[in-house]
Coordinates of C-alpha atoms in Angstrom, one line a residue:
Chain A
X1317 CA 28.3 -16.7 27.5
X1318 CA 28.8 -18.6 30.6
X1319 CA 29.9 -18.4 34.4
X1320 CA 28.0 -16.8 37.0
X1321 CA 27.6 -13.1 37.3
X1322 CA 25.6 -12.7 40.0
X1323 CA 25.3 -15.3 42.9
X1324 CA 22.3 -13.8 43.8
X1325 CA 19.6 -11.8 42.2
X1326 CA 16.6 -10.3 43.7
X1327 CA 13.4 -9.4 41.3
X1328 CA 11.2 -7.3 43.1
X1329 CA 7.6 -7.6 41.3
X1330 CA 7.4 -10.6 39.2
X1331 CA 5.3 -9.8 36.2
X1332 CA 6.8 -10.9 32.7
X1333 CA 10.3 -9.2 32.7
X1334 CA 10.8 -10.8 36.0
X1335 CA 10.0 -14.2 35.1
X1336 CA 11.9 -13.7 31.4
X1337 CA 14.6 -12.5 33.4
X1338 CA 14.5 -16.0 35.4
X1339 CA 13.9 -18.0 32.3
X1340 CA 16.8 -16.4 30.2
X1341 CA 19.3 -16.6 32.7
X1342 CA 18.8 -20.2 33.5
X1343 CA 19.9 -21.0 29.7
X1344 CA 23.4 -20.0 30.6
X1345 CA 23.5 -20.2 34.5
X1346 CA 24.6 -16.6 34.9
X1347 CA 23.1 -16.4 38.7
X1348 CA 23.7 -18.9 41.1
X1349 CA 19.8 -18.4 43.0
X1350 CA 17.0 -16.1 42.2
X1351 CA 14.6 -14.7 44.8
X1352 CA 11.7 -12.4 44.0
X1353 CA 8.7 -11.0 45.9
X1354 CA 5.5 -9.3 44.3
X1355 CA 3.2 -7.6 46.0
X1356 CA -0.2 -9.4 45.2
X1357 CA -0.9 -12.8 46.9
X1358 CA -1.6 -14.2 43.6
X1359 CA 1.3 -13.4 41.7
X1360 CA 3.5 -14.8 44.4
X1361 CA 1.7 -18.0 44.5
X1362 CA 1.9 -18.4 40.5
X1363 CA 5.6 -17.3 41.0
X1364 CA 6.1 -20.4 43.6
X1365 CA 3.8 -22.7 41.0
X1366 CA 6.4 -22.2 38.0
X1367 CA 9.2 -22.2 40.0
X1368 CA 10.6 -18.9 39.0
X1369 CA 12.8 -18.2 42.4
X1370 CA 12.5 -18.2 46.1
X1371 CA 9.2 -16.3 46.6
X1372 CA 9.1 -13.9 49.8
X1373 CA 6.3 -12.5 51.1
X1374 CA 8.0 -9.1 51.9
X1375 CA 10.3 -7.4 49.7
X1376 CA 12.8 -7.0 52.4
X1377 CA 13.5 -10.7 53.2
X1378 CA 13.6 -10.8 49.2
X1379 CA 16.6 -8.8 48.5
X1380 CA 19.0 -9.7 52.0
X1381 CA 22.0 -10.6 50.7
X1382 CA 21.4 -10.0 47.2
X1383 CA 24.2 -9.2 44.5
X1384 CA 21.9 -7.2 42.5
X1385 CA 18.5 -6.0 42.9
X1386 CA 16.0 -5.4 40.0
X1387 CA 13.3 -3.4 40.5
X1388 CA 10.6 -4.7 38.1
X1389 CA 7.7 -3.1 39.4
X1390 CA 5.4 0.0 37.2
X1391 CA 7.6 3.1 37.2
X1392 CA 4.6 4.8 39.5
X1393 CA 5.7 1.9 42.4
X1394 CA 9.2 2.3 42.2
X1395 CA 9.7 5.2 45.0
X1396 CA 7.7 3.1 47.6
X1397 CA 9.3 0.1 47.0
X1398 CA 12.7 1.1 47.6
X1399 CA 11.6 2.9 50.4
X1400 CA 10.8 -0.3 52.0
X1401 CA 13.6 -2.4 51.0
X1402 CA 16.6 0.4 51.2
X1403 CA 17.5 -0.8 54.8
X1404 CA 17.9 -3.8 53.6
X1405 CA 20.3 -3.8 50.5
X1406 CA 23.6 -5.7 50.9
X1407 CA 26.4 -3.5 51.2
X1408 CA 28.0 -2.9 47.6
X1409 CA 24.9 -4.9 46.1
X1410 CA 24.0 -3.4 42.4
X1411 CA 20.5 -1.8 42.3
X1412 CA 18.9 -1.5 39.1
X1413 CA 15.1 -1.5 37.5
X1414 CA 13.6 -2.5 34.0
X1415 CA 11.5 0.9 34.0
X1416 CA 10.2 2.4 30.3
X1417 CA 11.0 5.7 31.3
X1418 CA 14.2 6.8 33.5
X1419 CA 14.2 10.3 34.5
X1420 CA 11.3 9.7 36.9
X1421 CA 12.5 6.4 38.0
X1422 CA 16.0 8.3 39.2
X1423 CA 14.6 11.0 40.9
X1424 CA 11.8 8.7 42.5
X1425 CA 14.3 6.1 43.9
X1426 CA 17.7 7.5 43.9
X1427 CA 16.9 9.8 47.6
X1428 CA 16.4 6.1 49.2
X1429 CA 19.7 4.7 47.5
X1430 CA 22.3 3.9 50.4
X1431 CA 26.1 5.4 50.1
X1432 CA 27.4 1.7 49.5
X1433 CA 24.8 0.8 47.0
X1434 CA 25.6 1.3 43.2
X1435 CA 22.4 2.4 41.5
X1436 CA 22.5 1.4 37.6
X1437 CA 19.1 1.7 36.0
X1438 CA 18.4 0.2 32.8
X1439 CA 15.6 -0.5 30.4
X1440 CA 15.2 -3.5 28.4
X1441 CA 13.5 -2.7 25.0
X1442 CA 11.3 -5.9 25.3
X1443 CA 7.9 -6.8 26.1
X1444 CA 4.8 -8.6 24.1
X1445 CA 0.8 -7.5 25.0
X1446 CA 0.7 -10.4 27.6
X1447 CA 1.4 -9.9 31.4
X1448 CA 1.9 -12.2 34.3
X1449 CA 4.6 -14.4 35.7
X1450 CA 2.9 -17.3 33.5
X1451 CA 3.8 -14.7 30.1
X1452 CA 7.6 -14.6 30.5
X1453 CA 9.8 -17.0 28.4
X1454 CA 13.5 -17.3 28.1
X1455 CA 13.8 -15.6 24.6
X1456 CA 12.0 -12.2 24.9
X1457 CA 15.5 -10.4 25.2
X1458 CA 17.4 -12.4 22.6
X1459 CA 18.4 -9.4 19.8
X1460 CA 16.9 -6.8 21.6
X1461 CA 17.9 -4.1 23.1
X1462 CA 19.0 -2.8 26.8
X1463 CA 19.6 0.6 27.8
X1464 CA 21.7 1.2 30.5
X1465 CA 21.0 4.8 32.0
X1466 CA 23.9 5.5 35.1
X1467 CA 22.2 7.2 37.9
X1468 CA 25.2 9.9 37.8
X1469 CA 28.4 10.5 36.2
X1470 CA 30.3 8.9 39.8
X1471 CA 28.6 5.3 39.4
X1472 CA 30.9 3.0 39.6
X1473 CA 32.3 1.9 36.3
X1474 CA 32.5 -1.5 37.5
X1475 CA 29.4 -1.7 38.5
X1476 CA 28.0 -0.3 35.3
X1477 CA 30.0 -3.4 33.3
X1478 CA 29.0 -6.2 35.1
X1479 CA 25.5 -5.0 34.8
X1480 CA 25.6 -4.9 31.0
X1481 CA 27.7 -8.2 30.9
X1482 CA 24.5 -9.7 32.8
X1483 CA 22.1 -8.8 30.0
X1484 CA 24.0 -9.7 27.4
X1485 CA 24.3 -13.1 28.9
X1486 CA 20.4 -12.6 28.8
X1487 CA 20.6 -12.2 25.5
X1488 CA 20.1 -8.6 25.1
X1489 CA 22.5 -6.1 22.8
X1490 CA 23.3 -3.0 25.4
X1491 CA 23.9 0.3 25.0
X1492 CA 23.9 3.5 27.3
X1493 CA 23.0 6.9 27.6
X1494 CA 21.7 9.7 29.6
X1495 CA 18.2 9.4 31.2
X1496 CA 16.9 12.4 29.4
X1497 CA 18.2 11.5 26.1
X1498 CA 16.9 8.0 26.9
X1499 CA 13.1 9.4 27.5
X1500 CA 12.9 11.6 24.8
X1501 CA 14.0 8.3 22.3
X1502 CA 11.4 6.5 23.9
X1503 CA 8.5 8.9 23.8
X1504 CA 9.2 8.6 19.9
X1505 CA 10.1 4.9 19.3
X1506 CA 7.1 3.7 21.5
X1507 CA 5.5 6.1 24.2
X1508 CA 3.7 8.4 21.6
X1509 CA 2.9 5.4 18.9
X1510 CA 1.2 3.2 21.8
X1511 CA -0.8 6.3 23.3
X1512 CA -1.7 6.8 19.4
X1513 CA -2.4 3.2 19.3
X1514 CA -4.5 3.3 22.2
X1515 CA -6.5 6.0 20.7
X1516 CA -7.5 4.7 17.3
X1517 CA -8.5 1.1 18.9
X1518 CA -10.6 3.4 21.5
X1519 CA -12.0 5.7 18.0
X1520 CA -13.1 2.3 16.6
X1521 CA -14.6 0.8 19.8
X1522 CA -16.9 3.6 19.4
X1523 CA -18.0 3.9 16.4
X1524 CA -21.5 2.7 16.7
X1525 CA -22.3 2.5 13.0
X1526 CA -19.2 -0.1 12.5
X1527 CA -20.0 -2.9 14.9
X1528 CA -17.0 -4.7 16.9
X1529 CA -17.7 -8.2 14.2
X1530 CA -16.6 -5.6 11.4
X1531 CA -14.0 -4.1 13.3
X1532 CA -12.5 -7.8 14.6
X1533 CA -13.0 -9.2 10.6
X1534 CA -11.1 -6.5 9.0
X1535 CA -8.4 -5.5 11.0
X1536 CA -6.1 -7.5 9.4
X1537 CA -6.0 -4.4 6.9
X1538 CA -3.8 -2.5 9.2
X1539 CA -5.8 -2.0 12.3
X1540 CA -4.5 -5.3 13.7
X1541 CA -1.5 -4.3 15.1
X1542 CA -2.3 -1.3 16.6
X1543 CA -4.8 -3.3 18.5
X1544 CA -1.6 -5.5 19.9
X1545 CA -0.3 -2.4 20.7
X1546 CA -2.9 -1.3 22.5
X1547 CA -3.5 -4.5 24.5
X1548 CA -0.4 -3.9 26.2
X1549 CA -0.6 -3.8 30.5
X1550 CA -2.6 -0.7 32.0
X1551 CA -0.8 0.5 34.7
X1552 CA 2.2 0.0 33.4
X1553 CA 1.2 2.5 30.6
X1554 CA -0.6 4.9 32.8
X1555 CA 2.9 5.4 34.6
X1556 CA 4.9 5.8 31.4
X1557 CA 2.7 8.4 30.3
X1558 CA 2.3 10.6 33.7
X1559 CA 6.4 10.1 34.6
X1560 CA 7.4 11.1 30.9
X1561 CA 4.8 13.6 29.9
X1562 CA 7.3 16.5 28.8
X1563 CA 8.6 14.1 26.1
X1564 CA 5.0 12.3 25.1
X1565 CA 3.7 15.5 24.8
X1566 CA 6.4 17.3 22.5
X1567 CA 6.5 14.3 20.1
X1568 CA 2.6 14.3 20.3
X1569 CA 2.8 18.0 19.2
X1570 CA 4.8 17.3 16.3
X1571 CA 2.7 14.1 15.6
X1572 CA -0.5 16.5 15.3
X1573 CA 0.9 19.4 13.3
X1574 CA 2.0 16.8 10.8
X1575 CA -1.3 14.7 11.1
X1576 CA -3.1 18.3 10.1
X1577 CA -1.0 19.0 7.4
X1578 CA -1.7 15.6 5.9
X1579 CA -5.3 15.9 6.7
X1580 CA -5.0 19.3 4.9
X1581 CA -3.9 17.8 1.7
X1582 CA -6.7 15.1 1.9
X1583 CA -9.2 17.5 2.0
X1584 CA -7.9 19.8 -0.6
X1585 CA -6.6 16.7 -3.2
X1586 CA -2.9 17.5 -2.6
X1587 CA -2.0 14.2 -3.9
X1588 CA 2.0 15.0 -4.9
X1589 CA 2.3 16.0 -1.0
X1590 CA 0.8 12.7 0.2
X1591 CA 2.8 10.9 -2.1
X1592 CA 6.0 12.8 -1.3
X1593 CA 5.3 11.8 2.5
X1594 CA 4.7 8.2 1.8
X1595 CA 7.6 7.6 -0.5
X1596 CA 10.2 9.0 2.5
X1597 CA 9.0 6.8 5.0
X1598 CA 9.7 3.6 3.4
X1599 CA 13.6 4.4 3.8
X1600 CA 13.4 4.2 7.8
X1601 CA 11.5 0.3 7.5
X1602 CA 14.6 -0.9 5.4
X1603 CA 16.8 0.2 8.2
X1604 CA 15.3 -1.3 11.0
X1605 CA 14.9 -5.1 8.8
X1606 CA 18.7 -4.5 8.0
X1607 CA 19.5 -3.9 11.7
X1608 CA 17.2 -6.9 12.3
X1609 CA 14.9 -5.7 14.4
X1610 CA 12.1 -7.0 12.1
X1611 CA 11.5 -9.5 9.8
X1612 CA 10.2 -8.5 5.9
X1613 CA 8.4 -12.3 6.0
X1614 CA 4.8 -11.2 4.1
X1615 CA 3.4 -12.3 6.9
X1616 CA 5.2 -11.8 10.0
X1617 CA 4.4 -15.7 10.0
X1618 CA 0.8 -14.4 10.9
X1619 CA -1.8 -16.7 9.8
X1620 CA -2.5 -20.5 8.2
X1621 CA 0.6 -19.2 5.4
X1622 CA 3.1 -19.7 8.4
X1623 CA 1.6 -22.0 10.6
Chain B
X1093 CA -11.9 -26.5 -3.9
X1094 CA -11.7 -28.0 -7.7
X1095 CA -12.9 -27.4 -11.0
X1096 CA -12.7 -24.4 -13.3
X1097 CA -14.6 -21.4 -12.2
X1098 CA -13.7 -19.3 -15.2
X1099 CA -12.3 -20.3 -18.5
X1100 CA -10.3 -17.3 -19.0
X1101 CA -9.3 -14.2 -16.4
X1102 CA -7.7 -11.1 -17.2
X1103 CA -5.6 -9.1 -14.7
X1104 CA -5.1 -5.3 -15.5
X1105 CA -2.3 -4.1 -13.8
X1106 CA 0.5 -7.0 -12.2
X1107 CA 1.1 -6.0 -9.1
X1108 CA 1.1 -7.5 -5.8
X1109 CA -2.4 -8.5 -5.8
X1110 CA -2.4 -9.6 -9.4
X1111 CA 0.5 -11.6 -8.8
X1112 CA -1.3 -13.3 -6.1
X1113 CA -4.4 -14.2 -7.9
X1114 CA -2.5 -16.1 -10.5
X1115 CA -0.4 -18.0 -7.9
X1116 CA -3.2 -18.7 -5.4
X1117 CA -5.3 -20.0 -8.6
X1118 CA -2.6 -22.3 -9.8
X1119 CA -3.3 -24.2 -6.3
X1120 CA -6.4 -25.6 -7.2
X1121 CA -7.0 -25.1 -10.6
X1122 CA -9.8 -22.9 -10.5
X1123 CA -8.8 -21.2 -13.5
X1124 CA -8.3 -21.8 -17.4
X1125 CA -6.2 -19.4 -18.5
X1126 CA -5.0 -16.3 -17.4
X1127 CA -4.4 -12.9 -19.0
X1128 CA -2.8 -9.8 -18.3
X1129 CA -1.7 -6.3 -19.2
X1130 CA 0.4 -3.5 -17.0
X1131 CA 1.1 -0.1 -18.1
X1132 CA 5.1 -0.2 -17.4
X1133 CA 7.5 -2.2 -19.9
X1134 CA 9.4 -3.4 -17.2
X1135 CA 6.2 -5.2 -15.3
X1136 CA 5.2 -6.4 -18.1
X1137 CA 8.8 -7.8 -19.0
X1138 CA 9.0 -9.4 -15.2
X1139 CA 5.6 -11.1 -15.8
X1140 CA 6.4 -12.8 -18.6
X1141 CA 9.9 -13.7 -17.0
X1142 CA 7.7 -15.0 -14.0
X1143 CA 5.3 -16.9 -16.2
X1144 CA 2.2 -15.3 -14.3
X1145 CA 0.0 -14.9 -17.5
X1146 CA -0.1 -14.3 -21.0
X1147 CA 1.2 -10.6 -21.2
X1148 CA -0.1 -8.3 -23.7
X1149 CA 1.3 -5.1 -24.2
X1150 CA -2.4 -3.2 -24.8
X1151 CA -5.0 -3.5 -21.9
X1152 CA -7.7 -4.7 -25.4
X1153 CA -6.2 -7.5 -25.9
X1154 CA -5.8 -8.6 -22.6
X1155 CA -9.4 -8.6 -21.9
X1156 CA -10.7 -10.4 -25.1
X1157 CA -12.6 -13.0 -24.6
X1158 CA -12.2 -13.3 -20.7
X1159 CA -14.9 -14.2 -18.7
X1160 CA -13.6 -12.4 -15.8
X1161 CA -11.6 -9.2 -15.9
X1162 CA -9.8 -7.9 -12.6
X1163 CA -8.8 -4.1 -12.3
X1164 CA -6.1 -4.4 -10.0
X1165 CA -4.5 -0.6 -10.7
X1166 CA -4.5 2.0 -8.2
X1167 CA -8.1 3.4 -7.6
X1168 CA -7.1 6.8 -9.1
X1169 CA -6.5 4.8 -12.6
X1170 CA -9.8 2.4 -12.4
X1171 CA -11.8 5.4 -14.5
X1172 CA -9.1 5.6 -17.8
X1173 CA -7.9 2.4 -17.7
X1174 CA -12.1 1.1 -17.7
X1175 CA -12.3 3.6 -21.0
X1176 CA -9.7 1.8 -23.0
X1177 CA -10.8 -1.9 -22.4
X1178 CA -15.0 -0.9 -22.5
X1179 CA -15.1 -1.8 -26.4
X1180 CA -13.5 -5.1 -26.0
X1181 CA -15.0 -7.0 -22.9
X1182 CA -17.3 -9.8 -24.2
X1183 CA -20.3 -10.0 -23.9
X1184 CA -22.0 -11.9 -20.4
X1185 CA -18.8 -11.1 -18.8
X1186 CA -18.1 -10.4 -15.0
X1187 CA -15.9 -7.1 -14.7
X1188 CA -14.6 -6.7 -10.9
X1189 CA -11.7 -5.1 -9.1
X1190 CA -9.5 -5.0 -6.0
X1191 CA -9.4 -1.5 -5.2
X1192 CA -9.3 -0.5 -1.5
X1193 CA -12.4 2.3 -1.9
X1194 CA -15.4 1.2 -3.7
X1195 CA -17.8 4.3 -3.9
X1196 CA -14.8 6.2 -5.9
X1197 CA -14.3 3.3 -7.9
X1198 CA -18.3 2.7 -9.0
X1199 CA -18.5 6.2 -10.0
X1200 CA -15.1 6.0 -12.0
X1201 CA -16.1 2.4 -13.7
X1202 CA -19.6 2.2 -13.7
X1203 CA -20.6 4.7 -16.5
X1204 CA -18.7 2.7 -18.9
X1205 CA -19.4 -0.4 -18.5
X1206 CA -22.1 -2.1 -21.3
X1207 CA -25.4 -3.3 -20.6
X1208 CA -23.7 -6.5 -21.2
X1209 CA -21.4 -6.9 -18.9
X1210 CA -21.9 -8.1 -14.8
X1211 CA -20.0 -5.6 -13.0
X1212 CA -19.1 -6.8 -9.2
X1213 CA -16.3 -4.5 -7.4
X1214 CA -14.8 -6.4 -4.7
X1215 CA -11.8 -5.7 -1.8
X1216 CA -9.5 -8.4 -1.0
X1217 CA -8.1 -7.3 2.7
X1218 CA -4.7 -8.5 2.3
X1219 CA -1.3 -7.0 1.1
X1220 CA 2.3 -6.8 2.6
X1221 CA 4.5 -4.0 2.9
X1222 CA 6.3 -5.2 -0.6
X1223 CA 4.5 -4.1 -4.1
X1224 CA 4.9 -5.5 -7.7
X1225 CA 4.7 -9.0 -9.7
X1226 CA 7.6 -10.5 -7.5
X1227 CA 6.1 -10.1 -4.1
X1228 CA 3.2 -11.9 -4.7
X1229 CA 2.4 -15.4 -3.6
X1230 CA -0.1 -17.6 -3.4
X1231 CA -1.2 -18.1 0.5
X1232 CA -1.9 -14.3 0.6
X1233 CA -5.5 -14.3 0.3
X1234 CA -5.8 -17.1 2.9
X1235 CA -8.3 -16.9 5.8
X1236 CA -8.3 -13.1 4.9
X1237 CA -11.7 -11.5 4.1
X1238 CA -12.5 -9.8 0.7
X1239 CA -15.6 -7.7 0.3
X1240 CA -17.6 -8.2 -2.3
X1241 CA -19.9 -5.1 -3.1
X1242 CA -22.3 -5.6 -5.9
X1243 CA -22.0 -1.9 -8.1
X1244 CA -26.2 -1.5 -8.0
X1245 CA -29.1 -3.6 -6.9
X1246 CA -29.6 -5.1 -10.1
X1247 CA -26.5 -6.8 -10.5
X1248 CA -27.0 -10.3 -11.5
X1249 CA -26.5 -12.9 -8.6
X1250 CA -25.4 -15.5 -10.4
X1251 CA -22.5 -13.2 -11.2
X1252 CA -22.0 -12.4 -7.8
X1253 CA -22.5 -15.8 -6.6
X1254 CA -20.0 -17.0 -9.1
X1255 CA -17.3 -14.1 -8.2
X1256 CA -17.4 -15.1 -4.2
X1257 CA -16.8 -18.8 -5.3
X1258 CA -13.7 -17.7 -7.5
X1259 CA -12.3 -16.0 -4.5
X1260 CA -12.8 -18.6 -1.8
X1261 CA -11.3 -20.7 -3.8
X1262 CA -8.5 -18.7 -3.7
X1263 CA -8.9 -18.8 0.3
X1264 CA -10.3 -16.1 1.1
X1265 CA -13.6 -15.7 3.3
X1266 CA -16.3 -13.7 1.7
X1267 CA -18.6 -10.9 2.9
X1268 CA -20.9 -8.6 0.9
X1269 CA -21.7 -5.2 1.8
X1270 CA -22.7 -2.0 0.3
X1271 CA -20.3 0.7 -1.6
X1272 CA -20.3 3.6 1.3
X1273 CA -20.8 1.3 4.6
X1274 CA -17.3 -0.7 3.5
X1275 CA -15.4 2.8 2.9
X1276 CA -16.3 3.7 6.3
X1277 CA -15.5 0.6 7.8
X1278 CA -12.3 0.7 6.1
X1279 CA -11.5 4.0 7.1
X1280 CA -11.1 2.7 10.5
X1281 CA -9.8 -0.3 10.1
X1282 CA -6.9 0.5 7.6
X1283 CA -7.0 4.0 6.0
X1284 CA -6.9 6.0 9.1
X1285 CA -4.6 3.8 10.9
X1286 CA -2.3 4.0 7.5
X1287 CA -2.7 7.8 8.0
X1288 CA -1.6 7.9 11.2
X1289 CA 1.2 5.3 11.0
X1290 CA 2.4 7.3 8.2
X1291 CA 2.8 10.4 10.0
X1292 CA 4.4 8.7 13.1
X1293 CA 7.2 7.4 11.2
X1294 CA 7.6 10.8 9.4
X1295 CA 7.9 12.5 12.6
X1296 CA 10.2 10.3 13.7
X1297 CA 12.4 10.9 10.8
X1298 CA 12.2 14.9 11.2
X1299 CA 13.2 14.8 14.8
X1300 CA 16.7 16.0 14.0
X1301 CA 17.8 15.1 17.8
X1302 CA 17.3 11.3 17.9
X1303 CA 19.5 10.0 15.0
X1304 CA 18.0 7.6 12.7
X1305 CA 20.3 4.7 14.1
X1306 CA 18.2 5.3 17.4
X1307 CA 15.0 4.9 16.0
X1308 CA 15.7 1.9 14.3
X1309 CA 17.9 0.5 17.0
X1310 CA 14.6 0.9 19.7
X1311 CA 12.1 0.1 16.8
X1312 CA 11.2 -3.0 18.6
X1313 CA 9.0 -0.9 21.3
X1314 CA 6.4 -0.3 19.4
X1315 CA 7.4 1.8 16.7
X1316 CA 8.6 -1.3 14.4
X1317 CA 4.7 -1.9 13.9
X1318 CA 4.0 1.9 12.7
X1319 CA 7.1 1.6 10.3
X1320 CA 5.8 -1.8 8.5
X1321 CA 2.5 -0.5 8.0
X1322 CA 3.9 3.0 6.5
X1323 CA 6.4 0.9 3.9
X1324 CA 2.9 0.4 1.8
X1325 CA 2.9 1.9 -1.5
X1326 CA 2.8 5.6 -1.9
X1327 CA 0.9 5.4 -5.0
X1328 CA -2.2 2.9 -4.3
X1329 CA -2.2 5.1 -0.5
X1330 CA -2.1 8.8 -1.8
X1331 CA -5.3 7.4 -4.7
X1332 CA -6.8 5.6 -1.4
X1333 CA -7.2 9.1 0.8
X1334 CA -8.1 11.3 -2.1
X1335 CA -11.0 9.2 -2.9
X1336 CA -12.1 8.2 0.5
X1337 CA -11.9 12.0 1.7
X1338 CA -14.7 11.8 3.6
X1339 CA -15.0 9.0 5.5
X1340 CA -11.2 9.0 6.5
X1341 CA -11.9 12.7 7.2
X1342 CA -14.7 12.0 9.8
X1343 CA -12.3 9.3 11.3
X1344 CA -9.6 11.2 11.8
X1345 CA -11.6 13.9 13.5
X1346 CA -12.6 11.6 15.8
X1347 CA -9.1 10.5 16.5
X1348 CA -8.1 13.8 16.9
X1349 CA -10.8 14.3 19.2
X1350 CA -10.1 11.3 21.8
X1351 CA -6.2 12.0 21.6
X1352 CA -6.6 15.3 22.8
X1353 CA -9.2 14.4 25.5
X1354 CA -5.8 11.4 26.2
X1355 CA -3.5 14.6 25.9
X1356 CA -5.0 16.3 28.1
X1357 CA -5.5 13.5 30.8
X1358 CA -1.4 13.6 30.4
X1359 CA -1.1 17.0 30.9
X1360 CA -3.4 17.1 34.2
X1361 CA -1.8 14.2 35.6
X1362 CA -5.8 12.0 35.2
X1363 CA -4.4 8.6 35.7
X1364 CA -7.8 7.2 36.0
X1365 CA -9.2 8.5 32.9
X1366 CA -5.6 6.7 31.3
X1367 CA -6.2 3.7 32.9
X1368 CA -9.5 3.1 32.4
X1369 CA -9.3 3.8 28.3
X1370 CA -6.0 1.8 28.1
X1371 CA -8.2 -1.4 30.3
X1372 CA -11.4 -0.6 27.5
X1373 CA -9.0 -1.3 24.1
X1374 CA -7.6 -4.7 25.5
X1375 CA -11.2 -7.1 24.6
X1376 CA -10.9 -5.8 20.7
X1377 CA -7.6 -7.5 20.6
X1378 CA -9.0 -10.5 22.2
X1379 CA -11.9 -10.6 19.4
X1380 CA -9.1 -10.6 16.7
X1381 CA -7.0 -13.2 18.2
X1382 CA -10.5 -15.4 18.4
X1383 CA -11.9 -14.7 14.9
X1384 CA -8.4 -15.9 13.6
X1385 CA -6.7 -12.9 12.2
X1386 CA -3.8 -12.7 14.4
X1387 CA -1.6 -14.6 16.4
X1388 CA -1.1 -14.3 20.3
X1389 CA 2.4 -15.3 19.8
X1390 CA 4.8 -13.5 21.8
X1391 CA 6.9 -12.2 19.0
X1392 CA 4.8 -12.4 15.9
X1393 CA 7.2 -15.1 14.9
X1394 CA 10.1 -12.5 14.7
X1395 CA 13.3 -12.2 15.9
X1396 CA 15.6 -15.1 16.4
X1397 CA 13.1 -16.8 19.6
X1398 CA 11.1 -18.0 16.3
X1399 CA 13.5 -18.4 13.2

């Protein structure tokens, strides 16, 4: 990848994702110039200190003349931010976002999108347990998927293809699907697993007979991965569950149904049911490793064995 | 660490843990000689090929004259294996195991323990998604905890301390607690998280509208860690749930209680409840990193960014 794809890109919200976009783009010079805005003075100061982009004190100034505007704020804040910037968007500009839910973002943002602006929502499936501008890094999107979700069937194809080329240039793999299917897929692969992890960590935290120290020391036995997932940004996740309510509740329903069946098998001592179930789940794992979405290194690069 | 702690160590069962014990011991010469036995001909042949130890075709021959005998078979098989070897144990020998559940192992094994043998159960909190003799490696126990659970208050202290020294020599951190407390702690940090992970992966597998490919490609969003946990050995885990039934069911009860509260918060749109809950779970994560039980590297050494 090389060559400028967008002369001027405006980032509204300057957290992990926005920060990583600037770092990744600088590797290949995809972008002529980055501008940015964040609601909090502290985040704006940090972004200036890190020299991520030209930081403005209002979103309106930041999007002025931008060829691509990416909304990088929590899903629940997309609508109000869009309302502020709509009158200032450049004619012919592409408007996108990085929200983890797509139907709700389209419903909140689309009413404000000017006729001459191309709205192409997207969702990079990449993140870490850390948040804020300091947590960004250039490799965050490498080999990770970005799902592009055109807001309507009438969305300008050139604008869609250009945004895809941009994300490929940031290192991502790109796919395209409609908003409702995206929200269901993510409810399975991300939203419900996160809720479950948050729940399990909360249970351990509550359990008085087991001290924090024991939970911490013995976490390597499996709980550890739950705590990483359950350390993600609370505001972002609150908004995800409130805005992808239907799909999350549907998957949760299926989850508790299965869980109760396994619970009954434990109570009744039905070892065959448990063994069959545990055998079936191994195949998906193999697929993920073959697809390059994880390593099968014994310790994931964790611990003294690998450091 | 150096110097021989046990002249002769017999490993009954030659999977990931037994194999790793031999590799780890060879780093520092803790053991004069390893003998071993596995029920399956194929496993015995593999162990011979890997030269892990002197492999015998019966457990009785393997334990002959051993100063330490470690049962490395699934929890459900401990009793019958013990019945076979009991008459052949050396007077004054230490008998231990590596089972993930301790009360059930003590109940199954203790009745067969000769008066002149010291029974000191233990549980190394280390493992990977891989099983079998080929999956063992020397660093598996490094900086991971091993919980030693003396079978009774009358257990010989010298035998207990010697076993602790042995495990420290293999790289482990060592703690001591009673069987019931161990089983509760592990139900929280390992058993229930595993059951939940197995369940979530099973749900995704069932969900016809979401193809395997999508689940696989988009797994990086959180589901990936669940699939790793849910790839563990089915027989081992069947036995864990059947033998740690009470503690697992208790923790599962608390889990579903919390999950339903969060589910209600999603349904009713109670963002504050969700945000407060998600904020609380972050502190445990920090503790785990400070305790050196995980790394906070953004990608866990996974993916192109780190390979």
